[in-house]
């Protein structure tokens, strides 16, 4: 038993629909994305970049009776929501797609991933400097908070005023003042240097700044409407039930609790591992031992490795924790999966510890690329099942030592969840400059840029 005190889970605002109804609404928003994900998962070689290759786009439009624009938009949404993942030239269904019809939590997490990536779904207006776009993205949470706290529609002028205030605060925090005669820019900065055109725009007066903010607000509201987070009326905006719930969840920092571990001995490996996800290591090992005792070693190891091959990174890591309890009898099967890229880092660490290496030194058996892949996989598990603070702290575990080096190697490693991980990290990190750099990296991976 535990003596740890817990506070009752906060209740959502009055009038919030039940989770089943929220999930139904999320399924409706992502209906085309789900259809395209099923099509892509069952079609060889749909293309390795977003958007789909031209020939695949035509085939999908014909097969699904959608316009090319609808297919392109649905494909982007499917990738951002974790419904489909690219492995080389093959698109495979993500774990959320497998659970889509039966798991409301998977559906809502998929929609929240899309909600976090709204700025990738809806392209920014052309001709606007990237720094101004980034500031607007950073200011949007304040706009969403006002909409959520207002519990109804809010006029566009009120939202524009708030956006302008927040952008001004961001600029003041970074000490972004126009350079005067005789002044020079700093030699280095955490954010890209402003161009002369940007400085001219900054000094052109409040009228132009207000026009730019109005344009960016329109873009943000349209992007949020495109993912189903709000509706737009004549001069006002209102959060949808989904949007209201999502903002409330983020404000309250609620995490979806894992299932109770009671009765794990009769559960499948996946359900048992989920049931142990919130336990500390000691009680979790006790649960693993009880579950293993009810099965033959061969069948238990096979079931755990089958779960590890799935798309849920949390279950992959937990499966190898359970295999540590199995010990020696699992060695041949663990060694046999070294050829599988998604399992190789976990198997190498398992074997290193089995052979007597100190767990703190076991990471030395991984190549730089394998360590980076494992970092992204672990970040995916945290993004799907953990708390915002854990994702931010996960940065410290990267072998690269600096964020720019990490982003360069994360882009190159080719993990199928890279975009979702970077978008989640950018949304969670409190440092605006770092968040902007991470968001830029997510956009580059998403569009296939360098």
Short mmCIF file of C-alpha atoms in Angstrom, two decimals, residues 6 15 18 49 67 69 83 96 118 126 130 133 147 149 163 204 236 243 267 278 292 389 396-397 417 425 428 444:
data_model
loop_
_atom_site.label_atom_id
_atom_site.label_comp_id
_atom_site.label_asym_id
_atom_site.label_seq_id
_atom_site.Cartn_x
_atom_site.Cartn_y
_atom_site.Cartn_z
CA UNK A 6 -3.32 12.34 -3.99
CA UNK A 15 -21.28 21.50 -19.71
CA UNK A 18 -18.59 13.06 -21.72
CA UNK A 49 7.54 12.46 -47.84
CA UNK A 67 -10.29 15.61 -54.30
CA UNK A 69 -6.57 18.68 -51.99
CA UNK A 83 -2.48 7.52 -37.44
CA UNK A 96 -3.66 4.95 -32.67
CA UNK A 118 -2.24 23.47 -35.87
CA UNK A 126 3.18 34.29 -47.49
CA UNK A 130 9.36 33.69 -39.77
CA UNK A 133 4.95 33.91 -37.25
CA UNK A 147 -11.58 31.85 -25.00
CA UNK A 149 -12.17 31.24 -19.43
CA UNK A 163 -2.45 38.92 -29.03
CA UNK A 204 7.20 51.93 -38.96
CA UNK A 236 -16.16 36.55 -32.99
CA UNK A 243 -11.24 22.83 -28.02
CA UNK A 267 -4.49 -9.58 -18.55
CA UNK A 278 2.24 4.32 -12.95
CA UNK A 292 5.14 -14.34 -15.66
CA UNK A 389 7.51 18.64 -17.34
CA UNK A 396 18.87 16.70 -20.45
CA UNK A 397 19.25 12.99 -21.25
CA UNK A 417 7.43 9.93 -34.53
CA UNK A 425 8.34 19.55 -27.05
CA UNK A 428 5.75 22.30 -23.66
CA UNK A 444 11.55 21.06 -41.65
#
